[in-house]
Amino acid sequence: CGLNLLLMQKTNSNTWKDWRIWTALCVAAAVVASFAFKGPLSIADVLTSLKAFPLWALLSGTTLCTLQVLMMGLRLKALSPQETKLFPVLWAIAYGQFANAFFPARAGDALKIAILTDKKKGAGLSFTASTGILVADRPVDIAALFLWIALSGSYAVQAFQSEKMPSLGTILVSIAAIAVFIVLTFKFVLKDRFPKFKAKLSEFGKSAGSFLNFRLGIPALFCALGAWLCECFALMILGHSIGFPCSFSEVVAVIV
């Protein structure tokens, strides 16, 4: 009995040292606080708005949003090292996106990195590789959205045209400036100095540039297209169900 009690005490002690327990408590507290302290939304507002939608529309929207998260996980998995397991990546995406809804400054992205680097329950990737993969995920996501803008013709929607978008020249100049900065940093500043830092930076660069590998980038792009499509269909169904019909091009313009 004494041995069992000692083991239980040790297990409980280790449990409360686990970052996952504290993170879960923080997320739960943030969700409760966001409704309890009369922020932008109260629980009464949420319940009132939900009652306006028919059950079939809510179920359809929930299903599509679940598929969207699955697509986002598959997109990140496509950019990850081949040996990376899918479940920890899906966990990182789902948990991180949920946290982003209730924490400021996209703290959910830091949570994604924590899960991806967790060697026991997570993906077991290094910090630099995890951060690089999340960086690589951004241009794939944005490229997919630009493709839907072009394919849907949403650029012709009046509300879309009222937004101030950066010009193509600005985008290209920015990309060129970043590329030149990286080349100069590696060729001159870090040429034979700080070998450990340079190795970490190289690992980060390899992960961040994984979307440029067609074998990884193309599957990730298809998953990104699917994720945006799920969100568009969810908004269209919810809008139609309460007498607010939107075309596909209008929904894409709203998302952009």
Coordinates of C-alpha atoms in Angstrom, one line a residue:
C1 CA 0.0 0.0 0.0
G2 CA 2.8 2.4 0.9
L3 CA 4.5 1.7 -2.5
N4 CA 1.3 2.3 -4.4
L5 CA 0.7 5.6 -2.5
L6 CA 4.3 6.6 -3.3
L7 CA 3.8 5.8 -7.0
M8 CA 0.5 7.7 -7.1
Q9 CA 2.1 10.8 -5.4
K10 CA 4.9 10.7 -7.9
T11 CA 2.5 10.3 -10.8
N12 CA 0.4 13.2 -9.6
S13 CA 3.5 15.3 -9.1
N14 CA 4.7 14.6 -12.6
T15 CA 1.2 15.3 -14.0
W16 CA 1.1 18.8 -12.6
K17 CA 4.5 19.5 -14.1
D18 CA 3.2 18.7 -17.6
W19 CA 2.8 21.8 -19.8
R20 CA -0.2 20.3 -21.5
I21 CA -2.2 20.3 -18.2
W22 CA -1.5 24.0 -17.6
T23 CA -2.2 24.9 -21.2
A24 CA -5.5 23.2 -21.1
L25 CA -6.4 25.1 -17.9
C26 CA -5.4 28.4 -19.4
V27 CA -7.4 27.8 -22.6
A28 CA -10.5 26.8 -20.5
A29 CA -10.1 29.9 -18.3
A30 CA -9.8 32.1 -21.4
V31 CA -13.0 30.6 -23.0
V32 CA -14.9 31.2 -19.7
A33 CA -13.5 34.7 -19.3
S34 CA -14.3 35.7 -22.8
F35 CA -18.0 35.1 -22.2
A36 CA -18.2 35.9 -18.5
F37 CA -16.7 39.5 -18.6
K38 CA -19.0 40.8 -21.3
G39 CA -16.4 41.1 -24.0
P40 CA -17.3 41.4 -27.8
L41 CA -19.6 38.4 -27.4
S42 CA -21.6 37.1 -24.4
I43 CA -22.9 33.6 -24.1
A44 CA -26.4 35.0 -24.4
D45 CA -25.5 36.6 -27.8
V46 CA -24.1 33.3 -29.0
L47 CA -27.1 31.2 -28.0
T48 CA -29.5 33.8 -29.5
S49 CA -27.6 33.8 -32.9
L50 CA -27.5 30.0 -32.9
K51 CA -31.3 29.8 -32.6
A52 CA -31.6 31.7 -35.8
F53 CA -30.1 28.9 -37.8
P54 CA -31.8 25.6 -38.7
L55 CA -30.3 22.5 -37.2
W56 CA -29.3 21.1 -40.6
A57 CA -27.3 24.3 -41.4
L58 CA -25.5 24.1 -38.1
L59 CA -24.6 20.5 -38.6
S60 CA -23.5 21.1 -42.1
G61 CA -21.3 24.1 -41.1
T62 CA -19.8 22.1 -38.2
T63 CA -19.0 19.2 -40.5
L64 CA -17.4 21.5 -43.1
C65 CA -15.3 23.4 -40.5
T66 CA -14.1 20.0 -39.1
L67 CA -13.1 19.0 -42.6
Q68 CA -11.3 22.4 -42.9
V69 CA -9.2 21.7 -39.8
L70 CA -8.4 18.2 -41.2
M71 CA -7.3 19.8 -44.5
M72 CA -5.1 22.3 -42.6
G73 CA -3.5 19.4 -40.7
L74 CA -2.9 17.5 -43.9
R75 CA -1.3 20.7 -45.4
L76 CA 1.1 21.0 -42.5
K77 CA 1.8 17.2 -42.6
A78 CA 2.7 17.5 -46.3
L79 CA 5.3 20.1 -45.5
S80 CA 6.7 18.1 -42.5
P81 CA 9.5 15.5 -42.6
Q82 CA 8.3 12.2 -44.0
E83 CA 8.5 10.4 -40.7
T84 CA 6.3 12.8 -38.9
K85 CA 3.1 11.2 -37.6
L86 CA -0.2 12.7 -38.7
F87 CA -2.1 12.7 -35.4
P88 CA 0.2 15.1 -33.5
V89 CA 0.1 17.5 -36.4
L90 CA -3.7 17.4 -36.4
W91 CA -3.7 17.9 -32.7
A92 CA -1.4 20.9 -33.0
I93 CA -3.5 22.5 -35.7
A94 CA -6.9 21.9 -34.0
Y95 CA -5.7 23.0 -30.5
G96 CA -3.7 26.0 -31.9
Q97 CA -6.6 27.3 -34.0
F98 CA -8.9 27.0 -31.0
A99 CA -6.5 28.9 -28.8
N100 CA -6.1 31.6 -31.4
A101 CA -9.8 32.4 -31.1
F102 CA -9.5 33.3 -27.4
F103 CA -5.9 34.4 -26.9
P104 CA -4.4 37.6 -28.3
A105 CA -1.3 37.9 -30.6
R106 CA -2.0 34.5 -32.2
A107 CA -0.7 32.7 -29.1
G108 CA -2.1 29.5 -30.7
D109 CA 0.8 29.4 -33.1
A110 CA 3.2 29.2 -30.1
L111 CA 1.0 26.3 -28.9
K112 CA 1.3 24.6 -32.3
I113 CA 5.1 24.8 -32.0
A114 CA 5.0 23.4 -28.4
I115 CA 2.9 20.4 -29.6
L116 CA 5.1 19.8 -32.6
T117 CA 8.3 19.8 -30.4
D118 CA 6.8 17.6 -27.6
K119 CA 8.9 14.4 -27.7
K120 CA 6.4 12.3 -25.7
K121 CA 3.0 13.0 -27.1
G122 CA 3.7 15.4 -29.9
A123 CA 5.5 15.2 -33.2
G124 CA 9.0 15.2 -31.7
L125 CA 10.4 17.8 -34.1
S126 CA 13.1 20.3 -33.2
F127 CA 12.1 23.9 -32.4
T128 CA 13.7 25.3 -35.5
A129 CA 12.1 22.7 -37.8
S130 CA 8.7 23.3 -36.2
T131 CA 8.9 27.0 -36.6
G132 CA 10.1 26.7 -40.2
I133 CA 7.2 24.4 -41.1
L134 CA 4.7 26.9 -39.8
V135 CA 6.5 29.7 -41.7
A136 CA 6.3 27.5 -44.9
D137 CA 2.6 27.0 -44.3
R138 CA 1.8 30.7 -44.7
P139 CA 2.8 31.2 -48.4
V140 CA 1.0 27.9 -49.3
D141 CA -2.2 29.1 -47.6
I142 CA -2.0 32.6 -49.2
A143 CA -1.3 31.1 -52.7
A144 CA -4.4 28.9 -52.4
L145 CA -6.5 32.0 -51.5
F146 CA -5.1 33.9 -54.5
L147 CA -6.0 31.0 -56.7
W148 CA -9.6 31.0 -55.4
I149 CA -9.7 34.8 -56.0
A150 CA -8.7 34.2 -59.6
L151 CA -10.9 31.1 -60.2
S152 CA -14.0 32.6 -58.6
G153 CA -13.7 36.1 -60.1
S154 CA -14.1 37.7 -56.7
Y155 CA -11.8 40.5 -57.7
A156 CA -14.7 41.9 -59.6
V157 CA -16.9 42.1 -56.5
Q158 CA -17.4 45.8 -55.6
A159 CA -16.7 45.3 -51.9
F160 CA -13.4 43.6 -52.8
Q161 CA -12.3 46.4 -55.0
S162 CA -12.8 48.9 -52.2
E163 CA -10.1 47.2 -50.1
K164 CA -6.5 48.5 -50.5
M165 CA -4.3 45.7 -51.6
P166 CA -0.5 45.8 -52.2
S167 CA 0.4 46.0 -55.8
L168 CA 2.2 43.1 -57.5
G169 CA 5.3 45.3 -57.8
T170 CA 5.4 45.8 -54.1
I171 CA 5.1 42.1 -53.4
L172 CA 7.8 41.2 -55.9
V173 CA 10.2 43.9 -54.5
S174 CA 9.6 42.7 -51.0
I175 CA 10.3 39.0 -51.9
A176 CA 13.5 40.1 -53.8
A177 CA 14.7 42.2 -50.8
I178 CA 14.2 39.2 -48.4
A179 CA 16.1 36.9 -50.8
V180 CA 19.0 39.3 -51.1
F181 CA 19.2 39.7 -47.3
I182 CA 19.3 35.9 -46.7
V183 CA 22.0 35.4 -49.4
L184 CA 24.2 38.2 -48.0
T185 CA 23.7 36.9 -44.4
F186 CA 24.8 33.4 -45.3
K187 CA 27.6 34.4 -47.7
F188 CA 29.3 37.1 -45.6
V189 CA 28.0 37.6 -42.1
L190 CA 27.7 33.9 -41.2
K191 CA 30.3 32.5 -43.6
D192 CA 32.7 30.9 -41.1
R193 CA 31.2 32.2 -37.8
F194 CA 28.8 30.9 -35.2
P195 CA 28.7 27.3 -36.6
K196 CA 26.0 26.1 -34.2
F197 CA 23.8 29.1 -34.9
K198 CA 24.4 28.7 -38.6
A199 CA 23.4 25.0 -38.4
K200 CA 20.1 25.9 -36.6
L201 CA 19.5 28.7 -39.1
S202 CA 20.1 26.2 -42.0
E203 CA 17.6 23.8 -40.4
F204 CA 15.1 26.5 -40.1
G205 CA 15.7 27.6 -43.7
K206 CA 15.3 24.1 -45.0
S207 CA 11.9 23.7 -43.2
A208 CA 10.7 27.2 -44.1
G209 CA 11.6 26.6 -47.8
S210 CA 9.9 23.2 -47.9
F211 CA 7.0 24.6 -49.9
L212 CA 9.4 25.2 -52.8
N213 CA 9.9 21.5 -53.2
F214 CA 7.2 20.4 -55.7
R215 CA 6.9 17.0 -54.0
L216 CA 5.9 18.7 -50.8
G217 CA 4.4 22.0 -52.0
I218 CA 1.9 20.6 -54.5
P219 CA 0.1 18.3 -52.1
A220 CA 0.1 21.1 -49.5
L221 CA -1.4 23.5 -52.0
F222 CA -4.2 21.1 -52.8
C223 CA -5.0 20.7 -49.1
A224 CA -4.9 24.5 -48.7
L225 CA -7.4 24.8 -51.6
G226 CA -9.6 22.2 -49.9
A227 CA -9.5 24.1 -46.6
W228 CA -10.6 27.4 -48.1
L229 CA -13.3 25.6 -50.1
C230 CA -14.7 24.1 -46.9
E231 CA -14.9 27.5 -45.3
C232 CA -16.5 29.0 -48.3
F233 CA -19.2 26.3 -48.5
A234 CA -19.8 26.6 -44.7
L235 CA -20.5 30.4 -45.1
M236 CA -22.7 29.9 -48.1
I237 CA -24.8 27.3 -46.4
L238 CA -25.2 29.3 -43.2
G239 CA -26.0 32.5 -45.2
H240 CA -28.6 30.7 -47.3
S241 CA -30.2 29.1 -44.3
I242 CA -31.2 32.5 -42.8
G243 CA -32.2 34.2 -46.0
F244 CA -28.9 35.9 -46.8
P245 CA -27.7 34.2 -50.0
C246 CA -24.2 34.9 -51.2
S247 CA -22.5 33.7 -54.4
F248 CA -19.2 31.8 -54.3
S249 CA -17.3 34.8 -55.5
E250 CA -18.9 37.1 -52.9
V251 CA -18.0 34.6 -50.1
V252 CA -14.4 34.5 -51.3
A253 CA -14.3 38.3 -51.3
V254 CA -15.7 38.4 -47.8
I255 CA -13.0 36.0 -46.6
V256 CA -10.2 38.0 -48.3

